[in-house]
PDB file of C-alpha atoms in Angstrom:
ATOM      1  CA  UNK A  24     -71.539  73.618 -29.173  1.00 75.00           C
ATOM      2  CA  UNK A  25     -72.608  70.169 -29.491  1.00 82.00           C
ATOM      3  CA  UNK A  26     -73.303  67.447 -26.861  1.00 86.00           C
ATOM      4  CA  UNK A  27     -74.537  63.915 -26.353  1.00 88.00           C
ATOM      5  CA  UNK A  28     -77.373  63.114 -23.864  1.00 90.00           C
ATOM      6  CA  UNK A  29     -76.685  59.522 -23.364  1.00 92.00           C
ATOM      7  CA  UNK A  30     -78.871  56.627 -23.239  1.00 93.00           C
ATOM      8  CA  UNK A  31     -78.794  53.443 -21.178  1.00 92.00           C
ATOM      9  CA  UNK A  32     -77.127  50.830 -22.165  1.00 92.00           C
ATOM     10  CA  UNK A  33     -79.181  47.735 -23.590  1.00 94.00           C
ATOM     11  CA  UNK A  34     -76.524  44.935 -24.473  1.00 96.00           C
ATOM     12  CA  UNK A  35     -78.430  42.284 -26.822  1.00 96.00           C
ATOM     13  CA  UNK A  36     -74.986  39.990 -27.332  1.00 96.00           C
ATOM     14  CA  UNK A  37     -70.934  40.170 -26.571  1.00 97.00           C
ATOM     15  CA  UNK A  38     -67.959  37.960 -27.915  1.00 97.00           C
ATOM     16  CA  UNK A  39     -66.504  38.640 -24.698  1.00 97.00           C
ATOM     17  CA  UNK A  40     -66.209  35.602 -22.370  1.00 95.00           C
ATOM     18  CA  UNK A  41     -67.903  35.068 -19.518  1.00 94.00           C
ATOM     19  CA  UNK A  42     -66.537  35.694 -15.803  1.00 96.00           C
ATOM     20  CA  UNK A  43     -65.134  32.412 -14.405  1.00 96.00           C
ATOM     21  CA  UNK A  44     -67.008  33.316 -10.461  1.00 97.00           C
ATOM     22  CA  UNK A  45     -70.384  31.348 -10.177  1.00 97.00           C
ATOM     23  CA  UNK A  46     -74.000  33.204  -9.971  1.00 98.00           C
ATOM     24  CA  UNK A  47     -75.335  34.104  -6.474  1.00 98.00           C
ATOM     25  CA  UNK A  48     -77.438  31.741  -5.243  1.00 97.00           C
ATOM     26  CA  UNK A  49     -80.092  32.575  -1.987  1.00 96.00           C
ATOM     27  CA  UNK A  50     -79.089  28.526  -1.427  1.00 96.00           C
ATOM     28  CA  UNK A  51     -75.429  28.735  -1.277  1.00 95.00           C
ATOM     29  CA  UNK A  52     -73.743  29.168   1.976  1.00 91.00           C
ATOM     30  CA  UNK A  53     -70.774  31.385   1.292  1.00 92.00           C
ATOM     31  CA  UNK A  54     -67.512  32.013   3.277  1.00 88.00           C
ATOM     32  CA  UNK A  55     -65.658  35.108   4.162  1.00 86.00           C
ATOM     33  CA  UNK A  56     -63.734  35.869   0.704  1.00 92.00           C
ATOM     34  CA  UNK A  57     -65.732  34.075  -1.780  1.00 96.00           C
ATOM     35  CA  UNK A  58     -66.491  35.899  -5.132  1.00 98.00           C
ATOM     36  CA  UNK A  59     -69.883  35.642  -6.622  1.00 98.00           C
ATOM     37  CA  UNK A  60     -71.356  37.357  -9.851  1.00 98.00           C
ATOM     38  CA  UNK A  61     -74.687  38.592 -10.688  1.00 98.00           C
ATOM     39  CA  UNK A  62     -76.081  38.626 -13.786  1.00 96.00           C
ATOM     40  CA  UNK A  63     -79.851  39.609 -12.767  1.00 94.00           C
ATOM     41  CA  UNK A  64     -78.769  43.181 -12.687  1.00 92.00           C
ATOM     42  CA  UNK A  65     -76.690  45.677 -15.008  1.00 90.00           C
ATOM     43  CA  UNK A  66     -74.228  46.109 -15.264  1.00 93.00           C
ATOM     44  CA  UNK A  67     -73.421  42.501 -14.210  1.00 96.00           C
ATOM     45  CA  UNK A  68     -71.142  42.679 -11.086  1.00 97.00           C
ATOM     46  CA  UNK A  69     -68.339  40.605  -9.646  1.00 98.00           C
ATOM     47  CA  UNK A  70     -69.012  41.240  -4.840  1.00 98.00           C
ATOM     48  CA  UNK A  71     -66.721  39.827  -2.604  1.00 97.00           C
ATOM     49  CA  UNK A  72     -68.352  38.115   0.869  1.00 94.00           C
ATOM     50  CA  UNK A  73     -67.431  40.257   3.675  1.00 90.00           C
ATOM     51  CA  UNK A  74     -67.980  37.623   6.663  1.00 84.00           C
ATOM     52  CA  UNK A  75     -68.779  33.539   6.635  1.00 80.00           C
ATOM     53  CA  UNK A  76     -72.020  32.066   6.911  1.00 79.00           C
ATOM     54  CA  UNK A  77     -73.417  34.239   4.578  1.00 88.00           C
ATOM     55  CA  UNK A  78     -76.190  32.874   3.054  1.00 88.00           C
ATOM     56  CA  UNK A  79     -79.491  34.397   1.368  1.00 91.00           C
ATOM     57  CA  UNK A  80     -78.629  38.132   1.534  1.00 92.00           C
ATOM     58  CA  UNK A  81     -78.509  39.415  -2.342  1.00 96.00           C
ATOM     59  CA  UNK A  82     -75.246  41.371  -2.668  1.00 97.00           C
ATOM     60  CA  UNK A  83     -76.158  44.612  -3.896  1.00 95.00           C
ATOM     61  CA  UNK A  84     -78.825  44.702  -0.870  1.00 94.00           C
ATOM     62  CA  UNK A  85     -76.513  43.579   1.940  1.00 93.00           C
ATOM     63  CA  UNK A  86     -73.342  46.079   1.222  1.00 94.00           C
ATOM     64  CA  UNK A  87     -74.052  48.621   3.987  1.00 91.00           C
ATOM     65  CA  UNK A  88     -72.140  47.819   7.545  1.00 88.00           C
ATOM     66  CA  UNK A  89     -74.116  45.567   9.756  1.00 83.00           C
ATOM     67  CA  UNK A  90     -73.872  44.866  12.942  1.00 87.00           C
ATOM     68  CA  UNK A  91     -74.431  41.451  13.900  1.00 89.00           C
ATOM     69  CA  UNK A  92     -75.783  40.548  17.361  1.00 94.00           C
ATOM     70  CA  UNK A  93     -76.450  37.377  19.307  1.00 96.00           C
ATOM     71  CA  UNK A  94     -76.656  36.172  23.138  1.00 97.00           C
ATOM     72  CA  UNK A  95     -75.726  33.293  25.319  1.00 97.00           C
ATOM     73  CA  UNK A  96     -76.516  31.689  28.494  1.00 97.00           C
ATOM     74  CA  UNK A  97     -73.281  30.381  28.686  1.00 97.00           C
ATOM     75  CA  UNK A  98     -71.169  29.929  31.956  1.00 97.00           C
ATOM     76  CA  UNK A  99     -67.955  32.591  31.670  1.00 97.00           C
ATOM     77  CA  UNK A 100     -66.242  34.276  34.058  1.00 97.00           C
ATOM     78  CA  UNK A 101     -64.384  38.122  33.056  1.00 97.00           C
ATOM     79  CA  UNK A 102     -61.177  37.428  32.235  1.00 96.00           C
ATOM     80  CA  UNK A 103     -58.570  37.353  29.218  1.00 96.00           C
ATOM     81  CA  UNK A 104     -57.958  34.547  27.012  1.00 96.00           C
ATOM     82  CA  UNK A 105     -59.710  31.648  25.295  1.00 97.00           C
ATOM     83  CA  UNK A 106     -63.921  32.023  26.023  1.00 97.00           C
ATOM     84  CA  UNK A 107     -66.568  29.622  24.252  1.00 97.00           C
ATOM     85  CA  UNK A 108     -70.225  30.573  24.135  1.00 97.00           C
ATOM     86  CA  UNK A 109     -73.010  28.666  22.638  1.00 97.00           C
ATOM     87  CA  UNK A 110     -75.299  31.633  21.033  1.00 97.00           C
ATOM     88  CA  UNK A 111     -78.091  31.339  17.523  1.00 96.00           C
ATOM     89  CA  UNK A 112     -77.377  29.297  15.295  1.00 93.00           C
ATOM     90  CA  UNK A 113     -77.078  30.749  11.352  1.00 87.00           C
ATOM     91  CA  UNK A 114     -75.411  34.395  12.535  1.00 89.00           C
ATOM     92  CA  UNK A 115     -72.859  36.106  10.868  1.00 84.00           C
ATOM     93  CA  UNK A 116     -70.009  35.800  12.872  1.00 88.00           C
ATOM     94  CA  UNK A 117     -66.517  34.622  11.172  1.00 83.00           C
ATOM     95  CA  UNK A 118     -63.272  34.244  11.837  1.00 82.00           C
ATOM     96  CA  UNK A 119     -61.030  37.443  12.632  1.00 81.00           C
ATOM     97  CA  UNK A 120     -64.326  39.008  13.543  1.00 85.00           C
ATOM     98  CA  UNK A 121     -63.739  41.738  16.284  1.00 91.00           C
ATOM     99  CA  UNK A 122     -66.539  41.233  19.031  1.00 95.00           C
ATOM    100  CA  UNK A 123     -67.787  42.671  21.993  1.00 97.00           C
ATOM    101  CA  UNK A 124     -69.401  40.165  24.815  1.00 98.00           C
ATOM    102  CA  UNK A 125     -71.565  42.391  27.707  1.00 97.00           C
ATOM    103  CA  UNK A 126     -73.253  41.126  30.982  1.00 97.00           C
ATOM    104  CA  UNK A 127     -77.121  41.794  29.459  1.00 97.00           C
ATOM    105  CA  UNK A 128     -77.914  43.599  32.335  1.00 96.00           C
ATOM    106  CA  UNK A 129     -75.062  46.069  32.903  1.00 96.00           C
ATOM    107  CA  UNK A 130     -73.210  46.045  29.780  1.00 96.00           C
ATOM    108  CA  UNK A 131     -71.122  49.725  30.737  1.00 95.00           C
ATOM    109  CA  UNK A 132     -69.964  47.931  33.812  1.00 96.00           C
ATOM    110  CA  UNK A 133     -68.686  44.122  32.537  1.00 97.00           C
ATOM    111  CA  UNK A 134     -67.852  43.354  29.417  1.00 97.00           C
ATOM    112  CA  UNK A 135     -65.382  41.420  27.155  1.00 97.00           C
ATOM    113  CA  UNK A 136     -63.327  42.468  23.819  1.00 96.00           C
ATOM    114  CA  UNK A 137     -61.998  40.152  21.946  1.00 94.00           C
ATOM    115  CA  UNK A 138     -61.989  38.411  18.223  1.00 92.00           C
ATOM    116  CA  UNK A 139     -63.660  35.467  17.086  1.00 92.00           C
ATOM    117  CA  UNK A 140     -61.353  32.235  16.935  1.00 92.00           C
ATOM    118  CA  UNK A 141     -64.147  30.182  15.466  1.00 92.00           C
ATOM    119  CA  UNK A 142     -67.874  30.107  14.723  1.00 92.00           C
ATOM    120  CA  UNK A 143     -69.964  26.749  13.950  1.00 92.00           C
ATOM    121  CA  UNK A 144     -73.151  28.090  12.237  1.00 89.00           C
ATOM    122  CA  UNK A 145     -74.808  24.933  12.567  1.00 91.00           C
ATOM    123  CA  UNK A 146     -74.661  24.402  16.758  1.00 95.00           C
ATOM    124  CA  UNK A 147     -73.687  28.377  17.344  1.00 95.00           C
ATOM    125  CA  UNK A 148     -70.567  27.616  19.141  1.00 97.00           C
ATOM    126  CA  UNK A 149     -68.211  30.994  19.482  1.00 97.00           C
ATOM    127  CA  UNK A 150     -64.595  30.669  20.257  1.00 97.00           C
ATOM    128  CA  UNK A 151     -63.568  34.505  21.269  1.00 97.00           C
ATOM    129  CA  UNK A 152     -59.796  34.993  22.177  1.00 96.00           C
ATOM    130  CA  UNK A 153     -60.687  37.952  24.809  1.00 97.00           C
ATOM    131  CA  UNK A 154     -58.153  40.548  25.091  1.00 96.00           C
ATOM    132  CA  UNK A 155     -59.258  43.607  27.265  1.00 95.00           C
ATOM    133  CA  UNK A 156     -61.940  43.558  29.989  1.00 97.00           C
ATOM    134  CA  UNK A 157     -63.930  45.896  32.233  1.00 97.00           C
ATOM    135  CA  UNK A 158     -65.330  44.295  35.015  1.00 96.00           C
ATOM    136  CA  UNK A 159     -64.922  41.194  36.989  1.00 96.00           C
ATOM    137  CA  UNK A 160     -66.775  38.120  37.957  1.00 96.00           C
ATOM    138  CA  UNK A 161     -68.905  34.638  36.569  1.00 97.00           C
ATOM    139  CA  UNK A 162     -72.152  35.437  34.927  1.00 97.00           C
ATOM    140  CA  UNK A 163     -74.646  33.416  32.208  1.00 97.00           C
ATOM    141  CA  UNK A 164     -76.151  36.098  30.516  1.00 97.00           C
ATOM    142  CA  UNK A 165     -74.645  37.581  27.534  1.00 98.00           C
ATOM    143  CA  UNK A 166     -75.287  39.795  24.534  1.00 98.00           C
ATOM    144  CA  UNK A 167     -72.113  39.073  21.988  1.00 97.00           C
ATOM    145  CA  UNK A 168     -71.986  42.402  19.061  1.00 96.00           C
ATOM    146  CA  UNK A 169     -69.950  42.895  16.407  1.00 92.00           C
ATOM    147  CA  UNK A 170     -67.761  45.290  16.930  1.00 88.00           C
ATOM    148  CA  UNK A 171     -66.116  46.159  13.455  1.00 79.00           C
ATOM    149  CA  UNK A 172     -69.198  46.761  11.674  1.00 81.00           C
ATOM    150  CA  UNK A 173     -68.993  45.764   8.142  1.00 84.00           C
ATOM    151  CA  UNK A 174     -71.396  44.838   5.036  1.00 88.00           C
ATOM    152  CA  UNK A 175     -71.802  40.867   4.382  1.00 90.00           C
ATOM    153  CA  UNK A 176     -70.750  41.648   0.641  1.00 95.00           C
ATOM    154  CA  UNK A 177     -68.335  44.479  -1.120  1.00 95.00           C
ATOM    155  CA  UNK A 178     -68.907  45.499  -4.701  1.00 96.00           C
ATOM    156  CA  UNK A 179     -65.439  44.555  -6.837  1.00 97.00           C
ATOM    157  CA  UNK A 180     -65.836  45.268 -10.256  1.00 96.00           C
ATOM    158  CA  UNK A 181     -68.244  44.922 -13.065  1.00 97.00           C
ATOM    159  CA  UNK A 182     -67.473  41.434 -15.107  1.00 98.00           C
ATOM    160  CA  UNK A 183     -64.976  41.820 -17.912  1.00 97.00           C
ATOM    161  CA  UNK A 184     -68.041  42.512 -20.650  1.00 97.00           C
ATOM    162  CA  UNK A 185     -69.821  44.798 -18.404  1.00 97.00           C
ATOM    163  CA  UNK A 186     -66.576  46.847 -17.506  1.00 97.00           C
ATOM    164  CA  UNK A 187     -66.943  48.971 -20.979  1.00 97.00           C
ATOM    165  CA  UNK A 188     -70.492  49.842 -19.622  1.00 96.00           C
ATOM    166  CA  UNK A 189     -69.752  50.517 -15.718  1.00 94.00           C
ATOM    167  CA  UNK A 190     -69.537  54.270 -16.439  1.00 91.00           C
ATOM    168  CA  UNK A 191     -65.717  54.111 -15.405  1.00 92.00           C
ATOM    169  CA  UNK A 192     -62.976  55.023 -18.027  1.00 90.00           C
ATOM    170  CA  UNK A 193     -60.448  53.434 -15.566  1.00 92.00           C
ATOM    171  CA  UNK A 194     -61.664  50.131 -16.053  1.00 95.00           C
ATOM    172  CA  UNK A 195     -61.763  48.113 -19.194  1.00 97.00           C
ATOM    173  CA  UNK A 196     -63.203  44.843 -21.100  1.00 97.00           C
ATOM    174  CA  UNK A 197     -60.392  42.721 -21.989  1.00 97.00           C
ATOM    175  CA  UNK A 198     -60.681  39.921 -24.766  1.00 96.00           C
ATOM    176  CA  UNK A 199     -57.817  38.427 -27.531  1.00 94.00           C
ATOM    177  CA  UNK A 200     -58.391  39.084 -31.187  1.00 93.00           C
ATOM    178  CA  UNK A 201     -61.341  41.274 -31.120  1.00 96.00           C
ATOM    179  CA  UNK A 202     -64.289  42.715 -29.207  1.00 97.00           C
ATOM    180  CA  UNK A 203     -68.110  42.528 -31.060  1.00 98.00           C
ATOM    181  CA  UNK A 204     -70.801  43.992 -29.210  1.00 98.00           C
ATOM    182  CA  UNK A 205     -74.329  44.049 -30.103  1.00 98.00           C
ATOM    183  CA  UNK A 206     -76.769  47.196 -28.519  1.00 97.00           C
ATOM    184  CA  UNK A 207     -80.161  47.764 -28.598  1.00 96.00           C
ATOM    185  CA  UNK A 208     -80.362  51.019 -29.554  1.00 94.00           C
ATOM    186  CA  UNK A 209     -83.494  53.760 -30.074  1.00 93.00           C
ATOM    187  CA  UNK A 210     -83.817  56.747 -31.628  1.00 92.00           C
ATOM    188  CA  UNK A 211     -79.814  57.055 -31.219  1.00 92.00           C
ATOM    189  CA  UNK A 212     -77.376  58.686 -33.412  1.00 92.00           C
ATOM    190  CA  UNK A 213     -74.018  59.572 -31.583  1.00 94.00           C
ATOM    191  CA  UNK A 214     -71.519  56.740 -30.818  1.00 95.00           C
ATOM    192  CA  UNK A 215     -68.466  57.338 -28.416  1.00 95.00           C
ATOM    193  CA  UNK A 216     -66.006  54.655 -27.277  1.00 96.00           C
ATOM    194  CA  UNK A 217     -63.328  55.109 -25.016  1.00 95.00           C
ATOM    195  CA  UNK A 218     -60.419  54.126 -23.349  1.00 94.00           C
ATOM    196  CA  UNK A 219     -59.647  52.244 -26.636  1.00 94.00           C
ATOM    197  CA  UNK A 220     -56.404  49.649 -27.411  1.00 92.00           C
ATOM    198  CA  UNK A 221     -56.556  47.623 -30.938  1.00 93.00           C
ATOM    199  CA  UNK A 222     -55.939  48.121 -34.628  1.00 92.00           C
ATOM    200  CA  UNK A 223     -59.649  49.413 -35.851  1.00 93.00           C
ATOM    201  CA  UNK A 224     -63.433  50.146 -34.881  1.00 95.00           C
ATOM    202  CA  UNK A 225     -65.989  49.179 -37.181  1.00 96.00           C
ATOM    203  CA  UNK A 226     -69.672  50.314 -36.586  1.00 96.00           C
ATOM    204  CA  UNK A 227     -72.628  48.711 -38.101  1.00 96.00           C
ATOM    205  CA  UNK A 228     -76.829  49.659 -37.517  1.00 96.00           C
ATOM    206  CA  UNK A 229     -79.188  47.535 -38.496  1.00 96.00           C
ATOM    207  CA  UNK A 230     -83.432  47.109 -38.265  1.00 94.00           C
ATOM    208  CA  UNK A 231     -84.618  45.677 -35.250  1.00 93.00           C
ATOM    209  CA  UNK A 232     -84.754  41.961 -36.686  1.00 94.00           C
ATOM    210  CA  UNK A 233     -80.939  42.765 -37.992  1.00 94.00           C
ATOM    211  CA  UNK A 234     -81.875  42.093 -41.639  1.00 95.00           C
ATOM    212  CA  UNK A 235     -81.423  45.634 -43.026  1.00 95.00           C
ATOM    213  CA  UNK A 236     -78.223  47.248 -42.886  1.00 96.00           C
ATOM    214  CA  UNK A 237     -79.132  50.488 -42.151  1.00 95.00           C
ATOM    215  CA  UNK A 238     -75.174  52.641 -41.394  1.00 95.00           C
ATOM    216  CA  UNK A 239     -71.932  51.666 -41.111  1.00 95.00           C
ATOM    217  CA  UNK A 240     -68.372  52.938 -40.675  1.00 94.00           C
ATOM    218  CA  UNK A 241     -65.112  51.757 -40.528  1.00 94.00           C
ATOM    219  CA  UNK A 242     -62.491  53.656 -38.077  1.00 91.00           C
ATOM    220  CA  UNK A 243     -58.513  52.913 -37.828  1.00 90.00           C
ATOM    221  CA  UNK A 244     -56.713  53.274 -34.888  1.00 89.00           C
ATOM    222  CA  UNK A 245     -53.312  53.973 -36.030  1.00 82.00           C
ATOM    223  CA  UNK A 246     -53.021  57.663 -36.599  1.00 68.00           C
ATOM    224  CA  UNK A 247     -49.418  56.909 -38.330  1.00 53.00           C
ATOM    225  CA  UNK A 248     -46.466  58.810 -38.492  1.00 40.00           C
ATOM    226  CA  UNK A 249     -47.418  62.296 -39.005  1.00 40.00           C
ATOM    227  CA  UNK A 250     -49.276  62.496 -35.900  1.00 42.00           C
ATOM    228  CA  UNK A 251     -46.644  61.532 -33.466  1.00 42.00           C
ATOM    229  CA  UNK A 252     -46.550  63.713 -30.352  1.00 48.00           C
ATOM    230  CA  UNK A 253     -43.654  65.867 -30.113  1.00 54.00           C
ATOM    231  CA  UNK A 254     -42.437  65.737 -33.727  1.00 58.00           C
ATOM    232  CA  UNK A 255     -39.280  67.859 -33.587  1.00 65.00           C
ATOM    233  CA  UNK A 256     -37.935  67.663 -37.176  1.00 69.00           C
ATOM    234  CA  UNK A 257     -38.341  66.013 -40.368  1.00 72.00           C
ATOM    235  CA  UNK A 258     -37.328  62.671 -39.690  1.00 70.00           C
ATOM    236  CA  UNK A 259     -40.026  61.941 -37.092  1.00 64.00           C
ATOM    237  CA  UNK A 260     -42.340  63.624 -39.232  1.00 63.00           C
ATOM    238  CA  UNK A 261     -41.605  60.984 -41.731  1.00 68.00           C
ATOM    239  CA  UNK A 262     -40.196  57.868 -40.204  1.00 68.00           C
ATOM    240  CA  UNK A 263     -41.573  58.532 -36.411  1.00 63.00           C
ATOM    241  CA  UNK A 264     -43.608  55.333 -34.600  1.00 61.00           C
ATOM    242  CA  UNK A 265     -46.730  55.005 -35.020  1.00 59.00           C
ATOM    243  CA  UNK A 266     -49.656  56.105 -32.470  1.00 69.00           C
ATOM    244  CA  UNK A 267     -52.815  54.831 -31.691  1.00 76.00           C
ATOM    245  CA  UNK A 268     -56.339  56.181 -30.973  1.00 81.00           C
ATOM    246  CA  UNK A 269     -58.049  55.645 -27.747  1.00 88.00           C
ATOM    247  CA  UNK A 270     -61.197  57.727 -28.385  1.00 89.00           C
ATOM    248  CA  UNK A 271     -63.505  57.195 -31.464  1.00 89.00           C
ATOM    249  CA  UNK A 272     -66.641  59.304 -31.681  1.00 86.00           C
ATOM    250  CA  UNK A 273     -69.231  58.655 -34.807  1.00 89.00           C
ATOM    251  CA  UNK A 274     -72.452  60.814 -35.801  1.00 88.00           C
ATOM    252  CA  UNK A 275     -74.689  58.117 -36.995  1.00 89.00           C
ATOM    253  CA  UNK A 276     -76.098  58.570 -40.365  1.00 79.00           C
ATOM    254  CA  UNK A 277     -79.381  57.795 -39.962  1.00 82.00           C
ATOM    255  CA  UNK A 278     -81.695  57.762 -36.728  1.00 80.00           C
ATOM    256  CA  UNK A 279     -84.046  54.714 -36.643  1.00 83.00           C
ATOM    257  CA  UNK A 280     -86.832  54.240 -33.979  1.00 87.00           C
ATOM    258  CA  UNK A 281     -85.678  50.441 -32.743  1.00 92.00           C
ATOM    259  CA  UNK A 282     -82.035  49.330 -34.166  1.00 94.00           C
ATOM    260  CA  UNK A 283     -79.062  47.456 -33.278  1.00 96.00           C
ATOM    261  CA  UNK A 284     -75.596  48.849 -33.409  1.00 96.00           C
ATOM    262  CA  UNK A 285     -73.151  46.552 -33.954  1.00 97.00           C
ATOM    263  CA  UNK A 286     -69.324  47.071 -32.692  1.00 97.00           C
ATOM    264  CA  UNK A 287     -66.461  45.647 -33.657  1.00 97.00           C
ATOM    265  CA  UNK A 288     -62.517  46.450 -32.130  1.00 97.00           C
ATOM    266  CA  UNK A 289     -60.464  44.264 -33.968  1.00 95.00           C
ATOM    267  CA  UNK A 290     -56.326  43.935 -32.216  1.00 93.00           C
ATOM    268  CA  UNK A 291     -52.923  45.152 -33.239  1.00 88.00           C
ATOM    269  CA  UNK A 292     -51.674  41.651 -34.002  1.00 85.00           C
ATOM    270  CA  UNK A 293     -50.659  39.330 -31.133  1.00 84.00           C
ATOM    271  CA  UNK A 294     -51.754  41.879 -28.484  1.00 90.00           C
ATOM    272  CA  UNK A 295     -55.244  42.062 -26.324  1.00 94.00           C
ATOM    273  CA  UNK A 296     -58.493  44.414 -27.430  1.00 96.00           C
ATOM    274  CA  UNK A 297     -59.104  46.959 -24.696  1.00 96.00           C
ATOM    275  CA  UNK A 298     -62.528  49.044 -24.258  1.00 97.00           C
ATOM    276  CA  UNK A 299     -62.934  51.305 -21.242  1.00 96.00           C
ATOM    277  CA  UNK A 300     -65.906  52.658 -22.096  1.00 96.00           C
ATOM    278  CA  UNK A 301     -69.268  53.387 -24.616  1.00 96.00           C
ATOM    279  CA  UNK A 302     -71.939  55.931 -24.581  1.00 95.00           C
ATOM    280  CA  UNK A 303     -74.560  55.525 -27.014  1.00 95.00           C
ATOM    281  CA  UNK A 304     -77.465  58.524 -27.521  1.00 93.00           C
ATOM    282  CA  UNK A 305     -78.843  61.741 -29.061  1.00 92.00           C
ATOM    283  CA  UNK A 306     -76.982  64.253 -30.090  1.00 90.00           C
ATOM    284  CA  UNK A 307     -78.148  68.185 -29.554  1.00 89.00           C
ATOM    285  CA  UNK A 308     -76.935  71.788 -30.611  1.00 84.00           C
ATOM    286  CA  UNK A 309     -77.108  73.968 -28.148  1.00 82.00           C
ATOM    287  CA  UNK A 310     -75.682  76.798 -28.993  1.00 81.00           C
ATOM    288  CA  UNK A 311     -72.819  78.678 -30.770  1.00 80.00           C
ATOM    289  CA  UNK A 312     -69.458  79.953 -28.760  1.00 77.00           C
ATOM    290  CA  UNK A 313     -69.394  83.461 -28.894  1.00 79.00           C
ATOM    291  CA  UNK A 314     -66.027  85.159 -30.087  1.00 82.00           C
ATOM    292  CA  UNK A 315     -64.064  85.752 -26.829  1.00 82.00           C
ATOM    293  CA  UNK A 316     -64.547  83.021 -24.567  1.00 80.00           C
ATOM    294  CA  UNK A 317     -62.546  81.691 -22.790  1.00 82.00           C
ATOM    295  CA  UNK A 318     -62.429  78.521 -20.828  1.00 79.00           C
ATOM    296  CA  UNK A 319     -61.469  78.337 -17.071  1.00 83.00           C
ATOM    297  CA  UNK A 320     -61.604  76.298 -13.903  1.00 79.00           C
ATOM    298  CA  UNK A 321     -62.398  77.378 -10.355  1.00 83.00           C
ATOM    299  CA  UNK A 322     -60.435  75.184  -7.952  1.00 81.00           C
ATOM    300  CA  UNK A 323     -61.604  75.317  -4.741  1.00 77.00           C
TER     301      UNK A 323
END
């Protein structure tokens, strides 16, 4: 028995083109729904703002729910209906928000539900329609909480070049005519691809200053007619469809302390490359299968 021990990933180029969402920026003011995508961090990611007025919270560090609290000295009295507070400046609140507005002091006893209309970061004006209360009378002393506690950002995908190195098979890089990858590879010599759509794979290791061609191999796709599933008699054997590979492994010929593997997935013509995934490492024996054994799941 043989298996890989996989390295990380270390892309040095990609044909494929670049996402169209704009890079996070700690100065950008973002509102509930806008897409941002980091590039600081692999594999680069695509997040999704969870509530408006979101600004200078680094998506991958702001994805956990949060609950987001303020308080007013506002004038309100308990009732249902259209309330406006003036709390902070600069929360988090947005619109569709789901909020809960206590009397500071006895918050069990009085207290408002109801979701935010509107929210004006920049003079803290909240517009909650109120739609169930507990309690009853005019106070000015409010704490106003979040009630559906979410993150300020979701996670929604790696970018379109990253997807082929997210470590998900389900989700694939993309591109017309071809896909060319360069790695930085070391000590490697075991090359899997998955999830694979296109016409060919070609392979190619060079030196670290890619001047010396150090391996290469050429893999088609198209496993042709004799390898049709389900061939039932002669005439499929000879004249079936043709099928294609989606996984290509490839023992690498030679093991070189700093390299770059180049990889290229060229497309069936008039149809889209696909790649849902690479791993890249060492390969090891680790033992023999006995005569006998057989293979089994416990299912739980």
């Amino acid at each position: 028995m043989r298996v890989v021990s996989p390295h990380d990933i270390n892309l040095r180029s990609t044909s494929v083109t670049a996402n169209s969402e704009a890079e996070w920026s700690a100065l950008t003011t973002y509102s509930l729904g806008e897409t941002v995508q980091v590039t600081t961090a692999t594999p680069h990611t695509v997040y999704q703002s969870l509530r408006g007025n979101n600004t200078n919270r680094p998506p991958a560090e702001w994805l956990e729910p949060q609950t987001e609290v303020g308080t007013s000295t506002s004038s309100n009295s308990v009732a249902t209906g259209s309330k406006t507070f003036t709390t902070q400046q600069n929360l988090g609140f947005s619109s569709g928000m789901q909020v809960q507005i206590s009397k500071t002091t006895t918050p069990a006893s009085v207290n408002m539900v109801g979701e935010v209309t509107s929210y004006t970061p920049g003079t803290g004006v909240l517009v909650v329609s109120v739609m169930k209360i507990t309690g009853s009378g005019t106070y000015a002393e409010w704490t106003i909480e979040s009630v559906d506690e979410i993150g300020f950002w979701k996670e929604v995908e790696a970018t379109n070049a990253y997807k082929m190195f997210d470590g998900y098979l389900n989700t694939q890089t993309v591109m017309a005519d071809e896909i060319f990858v360069k790695l930085n590879t070391t000590r490697a010599d075991y090359v899997t691809l998955f999830g694979l759509e296109g016409f060919s794979v070609e392979f190619e290791l060079y030196d670290s200053t890619e001047t010396t061609l150090l391996w290469s191999k050429s893999v088609s796709l198209v496993y042709g007619a004799v390898a049709v599933s389900d061939i039932s008699d002669w005439y499929e054997y000879f004249f079936g469809s043709y099928s294609y590979k989606e996984v290509v492994d490839a023992e690498i010929g030679v093991v070189t302390y700093e390299g770059v593997l180049c990889i290229r997935i060229t497309a069936i013509d008039g149809q889209d490359t696909k790649c849902g995934g690479v791993i890249v490492g060492r390969i090891y024996d680790v033992g023999t299968t006995q005569y006998g054994t057989v293979a089994g799941m416990i299912d739980f």
